[in-house]
XYZ file of C-alpha atoms in Angstrom:
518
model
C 37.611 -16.443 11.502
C 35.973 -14.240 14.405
C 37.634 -16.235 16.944
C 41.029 -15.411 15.374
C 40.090 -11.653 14.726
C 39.422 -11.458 18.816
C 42.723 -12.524 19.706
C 44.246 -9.883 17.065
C 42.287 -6.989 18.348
C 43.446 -7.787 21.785
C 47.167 -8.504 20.418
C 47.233 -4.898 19.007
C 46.096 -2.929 22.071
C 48.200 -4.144 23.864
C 50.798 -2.382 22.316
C 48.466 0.569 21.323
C 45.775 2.527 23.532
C 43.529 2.691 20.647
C 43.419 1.939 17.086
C 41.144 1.817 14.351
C 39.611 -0.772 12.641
C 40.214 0.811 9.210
C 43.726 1.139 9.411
C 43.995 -2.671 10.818
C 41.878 -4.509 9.048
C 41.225 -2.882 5.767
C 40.094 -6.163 4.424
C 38.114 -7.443 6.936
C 34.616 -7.927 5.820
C 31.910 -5.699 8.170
C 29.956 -8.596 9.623
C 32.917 -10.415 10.584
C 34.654 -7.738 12.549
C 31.228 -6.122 13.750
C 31.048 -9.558 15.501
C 34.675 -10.141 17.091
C 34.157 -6.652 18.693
C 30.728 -7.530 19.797
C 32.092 -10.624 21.539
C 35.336 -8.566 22.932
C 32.598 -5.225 24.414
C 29.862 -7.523 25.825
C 32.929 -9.226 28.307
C 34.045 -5.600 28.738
C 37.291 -6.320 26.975
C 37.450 -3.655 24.869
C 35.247 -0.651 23.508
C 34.703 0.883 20.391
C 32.552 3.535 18.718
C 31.326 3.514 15.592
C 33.149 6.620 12.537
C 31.050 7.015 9.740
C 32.487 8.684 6.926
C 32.344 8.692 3.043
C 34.865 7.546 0.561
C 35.422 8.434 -3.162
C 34.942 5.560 -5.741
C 36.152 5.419 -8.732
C 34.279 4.000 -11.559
C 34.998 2.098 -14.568
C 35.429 4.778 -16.772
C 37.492 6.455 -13.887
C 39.886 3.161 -13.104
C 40.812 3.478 -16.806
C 41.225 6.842 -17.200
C 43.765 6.108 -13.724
C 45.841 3.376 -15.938
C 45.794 5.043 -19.463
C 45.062 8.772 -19.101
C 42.248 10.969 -19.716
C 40.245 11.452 -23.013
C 41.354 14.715 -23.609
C 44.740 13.607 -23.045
C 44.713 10.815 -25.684
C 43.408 13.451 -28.124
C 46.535 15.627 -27.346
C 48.823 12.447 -28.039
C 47.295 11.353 -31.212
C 47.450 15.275 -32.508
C 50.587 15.656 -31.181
C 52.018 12.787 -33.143
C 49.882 13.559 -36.207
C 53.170 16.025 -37.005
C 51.018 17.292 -40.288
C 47.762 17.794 -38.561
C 44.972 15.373 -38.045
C 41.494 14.881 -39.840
C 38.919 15.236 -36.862
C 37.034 11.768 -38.600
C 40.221 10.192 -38.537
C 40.541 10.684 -34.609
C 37.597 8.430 -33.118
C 39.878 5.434 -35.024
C 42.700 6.697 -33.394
C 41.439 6.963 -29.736
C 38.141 5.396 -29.692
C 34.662 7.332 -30.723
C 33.948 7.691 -26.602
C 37.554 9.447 -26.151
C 36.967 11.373 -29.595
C 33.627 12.874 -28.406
C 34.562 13.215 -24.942
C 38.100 14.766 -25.096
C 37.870 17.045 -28.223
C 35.817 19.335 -26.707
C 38.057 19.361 -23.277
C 41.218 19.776 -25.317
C 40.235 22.599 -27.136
C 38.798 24.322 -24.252
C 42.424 23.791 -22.248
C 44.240 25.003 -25.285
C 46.187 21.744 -26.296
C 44.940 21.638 -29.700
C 43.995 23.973 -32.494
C 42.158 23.469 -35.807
C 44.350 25.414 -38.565
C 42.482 26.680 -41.631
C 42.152 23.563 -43.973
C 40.224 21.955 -40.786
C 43.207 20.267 -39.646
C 43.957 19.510 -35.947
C 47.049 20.803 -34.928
C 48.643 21.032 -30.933
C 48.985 23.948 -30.086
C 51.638 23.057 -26.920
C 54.679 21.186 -26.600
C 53.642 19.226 -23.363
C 51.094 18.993 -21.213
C 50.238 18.165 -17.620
C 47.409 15.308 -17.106
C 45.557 16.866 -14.175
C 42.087 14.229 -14.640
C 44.554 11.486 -14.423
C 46.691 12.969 -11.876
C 43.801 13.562 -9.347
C 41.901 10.335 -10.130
C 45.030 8.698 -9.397
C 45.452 10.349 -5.741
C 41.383 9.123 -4.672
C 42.472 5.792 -5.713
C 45.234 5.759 -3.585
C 43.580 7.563 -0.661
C 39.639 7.575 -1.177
C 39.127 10.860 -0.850
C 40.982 14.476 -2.031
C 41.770 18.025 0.469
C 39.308 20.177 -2.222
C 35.449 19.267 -1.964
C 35.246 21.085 -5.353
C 37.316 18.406 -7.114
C 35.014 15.211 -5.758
C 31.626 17.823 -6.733
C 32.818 18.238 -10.150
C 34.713 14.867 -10.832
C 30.961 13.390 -9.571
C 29.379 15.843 -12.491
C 31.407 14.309 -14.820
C 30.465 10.907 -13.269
C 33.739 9.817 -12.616
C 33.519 9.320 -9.067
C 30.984 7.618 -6.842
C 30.819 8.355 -2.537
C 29.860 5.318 -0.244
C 29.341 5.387 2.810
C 32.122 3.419 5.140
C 31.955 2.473 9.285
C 34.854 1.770 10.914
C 35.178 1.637 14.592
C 37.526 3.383 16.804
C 38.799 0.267 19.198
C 40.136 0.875 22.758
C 41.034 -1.144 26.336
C 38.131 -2.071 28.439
C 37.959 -2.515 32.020
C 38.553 -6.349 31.793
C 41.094 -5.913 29.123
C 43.511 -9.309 28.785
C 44.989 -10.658 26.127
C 43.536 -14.149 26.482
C 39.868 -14.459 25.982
C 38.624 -15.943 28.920
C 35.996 -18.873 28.495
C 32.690 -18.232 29.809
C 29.819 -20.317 31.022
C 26.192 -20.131 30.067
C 24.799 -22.526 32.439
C 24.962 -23.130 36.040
C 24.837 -27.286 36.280
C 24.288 -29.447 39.486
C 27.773 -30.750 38.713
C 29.194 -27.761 39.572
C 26.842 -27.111 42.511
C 28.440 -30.555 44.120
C 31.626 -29.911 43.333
C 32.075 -26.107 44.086
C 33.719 -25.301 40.450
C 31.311 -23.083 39.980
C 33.300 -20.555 42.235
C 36.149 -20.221 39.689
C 34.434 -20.475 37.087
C 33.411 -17.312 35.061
C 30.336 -16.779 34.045
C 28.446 -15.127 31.342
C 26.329 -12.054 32.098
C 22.677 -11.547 30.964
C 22.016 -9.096 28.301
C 18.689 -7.659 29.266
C 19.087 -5.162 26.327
C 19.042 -8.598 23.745
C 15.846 -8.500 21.448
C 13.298 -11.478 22.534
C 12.690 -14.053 19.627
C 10.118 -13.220 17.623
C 6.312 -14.986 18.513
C 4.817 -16.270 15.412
C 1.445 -15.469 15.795
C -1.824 -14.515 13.691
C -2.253 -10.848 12.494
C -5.744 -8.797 11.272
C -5.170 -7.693 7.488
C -5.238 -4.076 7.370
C -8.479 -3.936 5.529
C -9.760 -6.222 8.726
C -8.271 -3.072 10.943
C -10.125 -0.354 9.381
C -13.422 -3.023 9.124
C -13.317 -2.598 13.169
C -13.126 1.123 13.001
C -16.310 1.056 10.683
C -18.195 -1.391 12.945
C -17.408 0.279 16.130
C -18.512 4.051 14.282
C -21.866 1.969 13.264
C -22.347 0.745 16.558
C -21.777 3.884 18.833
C -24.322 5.790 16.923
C -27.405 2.769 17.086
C -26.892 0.523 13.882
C -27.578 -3.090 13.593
C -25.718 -5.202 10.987
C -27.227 -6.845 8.590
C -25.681 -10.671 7.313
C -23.973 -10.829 4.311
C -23.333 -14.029 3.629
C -24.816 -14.018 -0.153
C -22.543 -13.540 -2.697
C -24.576 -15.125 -5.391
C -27.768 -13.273 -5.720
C -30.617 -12.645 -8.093
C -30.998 -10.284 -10.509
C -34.248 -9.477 -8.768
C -32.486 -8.397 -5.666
C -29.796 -7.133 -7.122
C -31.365 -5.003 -9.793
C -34.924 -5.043 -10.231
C -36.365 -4.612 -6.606
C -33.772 -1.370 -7.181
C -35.700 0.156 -9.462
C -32.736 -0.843 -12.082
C -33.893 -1.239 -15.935
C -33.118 -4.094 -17.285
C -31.420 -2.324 -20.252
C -29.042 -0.572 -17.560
C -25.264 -0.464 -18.519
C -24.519 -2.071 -15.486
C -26.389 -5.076 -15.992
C -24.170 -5.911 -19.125
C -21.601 -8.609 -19.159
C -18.785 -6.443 -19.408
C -20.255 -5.004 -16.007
C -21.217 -7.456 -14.289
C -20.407 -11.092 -13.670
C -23.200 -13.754 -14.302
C -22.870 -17.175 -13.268
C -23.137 -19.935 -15.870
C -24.178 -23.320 -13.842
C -26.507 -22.823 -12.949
C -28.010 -19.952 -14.475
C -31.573 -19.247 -12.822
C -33.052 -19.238 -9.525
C -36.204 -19.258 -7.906
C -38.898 -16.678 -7.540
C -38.111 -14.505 -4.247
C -39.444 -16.635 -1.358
C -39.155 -17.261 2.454
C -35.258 -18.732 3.016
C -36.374 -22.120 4.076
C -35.422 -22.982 8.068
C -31.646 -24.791 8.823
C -31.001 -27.220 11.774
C -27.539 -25.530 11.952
C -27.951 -21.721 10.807
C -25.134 -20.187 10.538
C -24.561 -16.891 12.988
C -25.291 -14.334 9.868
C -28.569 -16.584 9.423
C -29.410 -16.397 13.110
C -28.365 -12.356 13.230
C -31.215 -12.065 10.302
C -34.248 -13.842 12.400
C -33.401 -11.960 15.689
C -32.526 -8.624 13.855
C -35.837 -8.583 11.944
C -38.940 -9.104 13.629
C -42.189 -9.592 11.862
C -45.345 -9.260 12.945
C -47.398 -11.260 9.595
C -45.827 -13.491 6.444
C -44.783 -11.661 3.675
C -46.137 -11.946 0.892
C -42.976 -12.388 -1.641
C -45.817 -12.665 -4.872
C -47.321 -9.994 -4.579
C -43.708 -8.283 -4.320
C -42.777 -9.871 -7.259
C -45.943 -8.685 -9.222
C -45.508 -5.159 -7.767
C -41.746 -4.829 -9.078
C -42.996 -5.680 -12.119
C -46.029 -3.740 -12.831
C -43.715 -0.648 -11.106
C -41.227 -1.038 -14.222
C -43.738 -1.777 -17.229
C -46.622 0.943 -16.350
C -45.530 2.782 -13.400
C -47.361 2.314 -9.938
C -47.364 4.705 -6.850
C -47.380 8.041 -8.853
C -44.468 7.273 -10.993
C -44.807 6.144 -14.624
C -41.960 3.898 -14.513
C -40.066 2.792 -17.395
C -42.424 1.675 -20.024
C -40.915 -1.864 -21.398
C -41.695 -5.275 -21.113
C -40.441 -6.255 -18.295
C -38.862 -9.894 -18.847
C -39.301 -12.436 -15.668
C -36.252 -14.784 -16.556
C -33.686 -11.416 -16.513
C -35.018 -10.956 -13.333
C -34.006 -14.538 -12.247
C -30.368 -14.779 -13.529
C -28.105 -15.510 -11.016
C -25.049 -12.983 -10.461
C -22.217 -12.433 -8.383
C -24.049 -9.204 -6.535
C -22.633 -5.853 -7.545
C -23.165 -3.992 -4.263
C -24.589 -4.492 -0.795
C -27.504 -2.877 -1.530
C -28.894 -6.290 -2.629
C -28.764 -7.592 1.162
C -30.201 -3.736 2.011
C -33.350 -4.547 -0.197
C -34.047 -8.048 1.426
C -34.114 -6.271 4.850
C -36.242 -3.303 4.547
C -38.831 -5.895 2.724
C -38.416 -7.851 5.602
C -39.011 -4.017 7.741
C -42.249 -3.547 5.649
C -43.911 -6.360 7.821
C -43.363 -3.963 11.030
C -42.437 -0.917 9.971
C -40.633 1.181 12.814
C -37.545 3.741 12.996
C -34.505 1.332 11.547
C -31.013 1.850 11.419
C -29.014 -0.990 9.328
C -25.433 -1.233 8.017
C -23.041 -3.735 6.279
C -19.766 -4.358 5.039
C -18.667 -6.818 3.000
C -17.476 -7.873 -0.885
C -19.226 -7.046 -3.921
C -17.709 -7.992 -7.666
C -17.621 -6.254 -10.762
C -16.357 -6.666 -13.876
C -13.527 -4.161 -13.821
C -10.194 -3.905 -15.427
C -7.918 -4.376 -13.287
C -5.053 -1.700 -12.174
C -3.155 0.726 -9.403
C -7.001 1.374 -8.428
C -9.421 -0.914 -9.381
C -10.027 -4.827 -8.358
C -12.407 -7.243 -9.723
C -13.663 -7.250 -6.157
C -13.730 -4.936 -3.160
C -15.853 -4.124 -0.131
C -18.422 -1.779 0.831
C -19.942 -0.080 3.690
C -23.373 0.943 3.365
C -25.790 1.918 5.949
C -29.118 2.318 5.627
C -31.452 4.619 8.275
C -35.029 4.038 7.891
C -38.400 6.672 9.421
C -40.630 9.063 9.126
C -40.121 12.103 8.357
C -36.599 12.225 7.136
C -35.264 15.354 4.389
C -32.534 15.632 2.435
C -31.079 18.219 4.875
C -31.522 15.590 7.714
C -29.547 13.335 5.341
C -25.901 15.674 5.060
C -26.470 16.678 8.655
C -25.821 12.846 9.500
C -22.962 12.762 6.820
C -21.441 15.355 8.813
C -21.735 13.641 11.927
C -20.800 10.161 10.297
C -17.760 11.609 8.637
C -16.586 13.591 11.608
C -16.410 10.685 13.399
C -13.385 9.311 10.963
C -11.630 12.404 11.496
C -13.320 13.897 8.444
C -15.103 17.380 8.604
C -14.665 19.343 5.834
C -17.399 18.219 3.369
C -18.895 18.938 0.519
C -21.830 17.411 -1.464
C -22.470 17.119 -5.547
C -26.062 16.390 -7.121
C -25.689 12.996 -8.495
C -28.085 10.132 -10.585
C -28.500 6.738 -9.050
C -31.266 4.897 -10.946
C -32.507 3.696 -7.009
C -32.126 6.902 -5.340
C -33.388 10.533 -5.917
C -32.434 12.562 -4.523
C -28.901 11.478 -5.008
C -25.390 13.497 -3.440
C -21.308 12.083 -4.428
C -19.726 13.346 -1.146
C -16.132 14.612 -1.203
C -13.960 15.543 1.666
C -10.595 17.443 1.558
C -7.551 15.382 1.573
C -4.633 17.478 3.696
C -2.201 15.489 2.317
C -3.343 15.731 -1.086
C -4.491 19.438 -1.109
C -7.821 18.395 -3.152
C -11.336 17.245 -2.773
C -11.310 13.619 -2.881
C -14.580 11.596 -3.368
C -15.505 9.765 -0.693
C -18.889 7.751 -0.717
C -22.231 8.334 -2.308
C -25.739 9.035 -1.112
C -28.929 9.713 -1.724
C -33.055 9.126 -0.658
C -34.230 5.721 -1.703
C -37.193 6.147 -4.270
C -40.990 5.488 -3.688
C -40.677 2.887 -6.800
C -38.194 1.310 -4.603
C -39.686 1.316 -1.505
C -43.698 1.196 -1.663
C -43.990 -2.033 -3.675
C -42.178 -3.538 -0.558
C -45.340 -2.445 1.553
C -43.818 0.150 3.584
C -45.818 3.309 4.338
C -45.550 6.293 2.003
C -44.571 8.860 4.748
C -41.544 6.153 5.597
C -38.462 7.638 3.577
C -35.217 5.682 3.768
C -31.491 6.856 3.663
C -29.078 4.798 1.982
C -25.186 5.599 1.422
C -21.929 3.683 1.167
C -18.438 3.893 -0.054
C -15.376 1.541 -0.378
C -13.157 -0.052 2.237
C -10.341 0.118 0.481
C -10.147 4.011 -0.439
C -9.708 4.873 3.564
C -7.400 1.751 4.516
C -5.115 3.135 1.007
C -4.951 6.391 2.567
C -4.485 5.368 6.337
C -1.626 2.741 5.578
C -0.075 4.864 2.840
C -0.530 2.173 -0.011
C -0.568 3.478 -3.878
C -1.433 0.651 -5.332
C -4.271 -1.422 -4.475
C -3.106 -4.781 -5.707
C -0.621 -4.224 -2.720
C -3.319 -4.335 -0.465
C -5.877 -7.279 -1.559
C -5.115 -10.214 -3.326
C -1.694 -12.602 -3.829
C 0.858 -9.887 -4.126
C -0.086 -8.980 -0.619
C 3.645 -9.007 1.368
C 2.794 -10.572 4.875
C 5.096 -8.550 6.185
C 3.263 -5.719 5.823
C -0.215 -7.131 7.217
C 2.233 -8.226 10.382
C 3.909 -5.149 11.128
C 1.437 -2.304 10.586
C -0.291 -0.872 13.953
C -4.011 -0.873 14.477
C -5.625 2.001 12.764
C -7.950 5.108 14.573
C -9.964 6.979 11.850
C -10.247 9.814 13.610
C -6.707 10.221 14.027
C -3.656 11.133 11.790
């Protein structure tokens, strides 16, 4: 069909300078004329220029108010004929309840009818001129009308649609014939030998053409911002710790934490436990691999210690810390039950892996900086905000010495570095830390404080039953993954982002992300 449509554009200029594509081939769907004029301009045939404009539809209601007349008219007729008068609940049988309603109102307010005194509808002219029709009939001839005021108010009364419409304004080229020559793609040895190639035409390149698309890999979004974090870490003298446990105790998880176990969060609609099986050893030494994996081999190199550590005598000092208090604190006063501690569960936070390593830091205590970032799993209801899982970066700075003013100085400095430098900092409880900050930072685009991670000292009941040394305070902080990588790429909805209604689209076509830029 193209190939026809080429040899009528030609056909027609040659009779014409120009012409226009609207007025020649009304009919002619877009794609099929966008691509005979494509074919004519890239041999220089012809050129044409694209005229945008908008045309008046009607609509349904519209087309039959063009064919029968408007409401308000068909109310005049059935008065009109009603030579007596008319009962107003006689009319919507007469002209149809969406004429009755629709029309009264117009006819009385152009004077065509009257109501006498017995309630009677009466007309109140001889004749009358259909103007609605009249005028609806005119933009269905020509798609538009002279007065802007009449499409504005016939689109009020949502008669009348506008739709944008290209056409293309078609003229002679500098290699203008009527017969489209052929050309060649390919330069063969055939024609080489024979010489043919000399009157032959040829196709030109189009070094403006698009390349195919590569099919290639791409980093999720959440992978993006991931780097950003690392690199952050990294520039200001962290180590990362390994993260490769998903499954962990309930000892790790909660009680070396200084958690009760009668703690909200340790209930099952909290917090997922796994049923096969549903115990695990007493904390011990992870027992040495032929093959460890990288994390593994990160963990040996990252944390060197000087003597064995003595995971029993941990174990007995977590629980004498919970049932009668140890190192100045009174602790919680219960009896503390062994097999709790032992249930395995999908771990709730990274602060599980954080515990492991400063135990592992009480064999050589020294200045420590640690941080991680990785998937934790709760038991949440799921919606525009909340997953089942999600990640979190925590970092953990370990020495002597350190104050709670020490602590928000380094927020500052951590948060600047993401291009975030308005702060501000609310007292908080965390059962593990004390004392305990939410940090919030104002959201431009937002206008409002939005919180942002959450802080705090880690407690001597905490820290001293690992064996580190009572002047050695800790800092410990994290927040979500997710919340910056919503805000950076602009995503509402968070099921968008992680899990299978994730469009790969978007994790192909969105740029690398800099924190500290807008």
């Amino acid at each position: 069909m193209a190939a026809d449509l080429t040899s009528q554009v030609l056909e027609l200029l040659s009779s014409s300078d120009s012409i226009l594509s609207a007025d020649a081939f009304p009919s002619t769907p877009f794609a099929v004329l966008k691509s005979a004029l494509d074919r004519l301009g890239s041999r220089d045939m012809i050129q044409y220029k694209a005229i945008d404009r908008e045309e008046a539809i009607l609509t349904d209601e519209a087309e039959g108010i063009a064919a029968q007349g408007s409401h308000e008219a068909k109310v005049f007729e059935a008065v009109r004929k009603a030579v007596e008068g008319l009962r107003i609940g006689d009319l919507p049988g007469i002209v149809g309840k969406e004429s009755a309603k629709v029309g009264q109102g117009k006819a009385f307010k152009e004077g065509w009818i009257k109501k006498d005194k017995q309630g009677l509808l009466l007309a109140n002219v001889d004749a009358i001129t259909d103007t609605t029709r009249t005028l609806l009939q005119t933009i269905q001839k020509t798609r538009t009308h002279p007065d802007p005021k009449v499409i504005l108010d016939l689109r009020k009364r949502k008669l009348v649609t506008l739709q944008k419409v290209i056409s293309f304004e078609i003229t002679k080229g500098p290699k203008y014939a009527l017969e489209l020559v052929k050309e060649e793609t390919d330069l063969t040895p055939e024609m080489l030998a024979s010489g043919s190639w000399k009157d032959l035409t040829f196709k030109p390149y189009n070094f403006k053409a698009m390349g195919a698309a590569t099919p290639s890999g791409a980093l999720h979004p959440l992978n993006k911002v991931r780097h950003e974090f690392r690199q952050i870490f990294f520039e200001m003298g962290f180590e990362e710790m390994p993260t490769n446990r998903f499954v962990e105790t309930g000892f790790w998880n909660f009680d070396a934490l200084f958690v009760p176990q009668q703690h909200p969060a340790r209930d099952l609609q909290d917090t997922f436990y796994i049923s096969d099986p549903q115990f695990a050893d007493k904390p011990r030494e992870d027992p040495p691999r032929a093959n460890p994996s990288p994390a593994e081999s990160g963990r040996g190199r990252s944390i060197a210690t000087e003597r064995p550590l003595d995971y029993e005598q941990y174990w007995r000092s977590v629980r004498e810390v919970h049932e009668r208090g140890k190192y100045g604190s009174i602790g919680y006063r219960y009896p503390w039950n062994p097999d709790e501690a032992l249930r395995l569960v999908l771990r709730t936070h990274t602060t599980s892996v954080s515990t492991a390593i400063l135990h592992k830091l009480s064999a050589k205590p020294r200045p420590a900086r640690y941080f991680s970032i990785d998937r934790v799993f709760r038991n949440e209801t799921v919606d525009a905000t909340h997953l089942a899982e999600f990640h979190q970066v925590e970092g953990v700075i370990a020495d002597f010495g350190l104050t709670l003013g020490g602590l928000v100085g380094f927020m500052e400095a951590f948060f600047g570095k993401m291009g975030i430098h308005a702060l501000r900092f609310k007292p908080a409880y965390n059962p593990y830390t004390e004392p305990s900050m939410e940090i919030f930072g104002w959201h431009a685009g937002l206008g409002k404080w939005v919180e942002i991670g959450n802080s705090g000292m880690f407690r001597p009941e905490m820290l001293e039953p690992m064996g580190l040394p009572r002047d050695m305070r800790v800092y410990g902080w994290g927040l979500s993954l997710e919340r910056p990588t919503m805000i950076k790429y602009g995503v509402s909805n968070i099921r968008e982002l992680l899990g299978h209604k994730v469009d790969l689209g978007f994790v192909e076509s969105n740029p690398a992300v800099r924190l500290e830029k807008d």
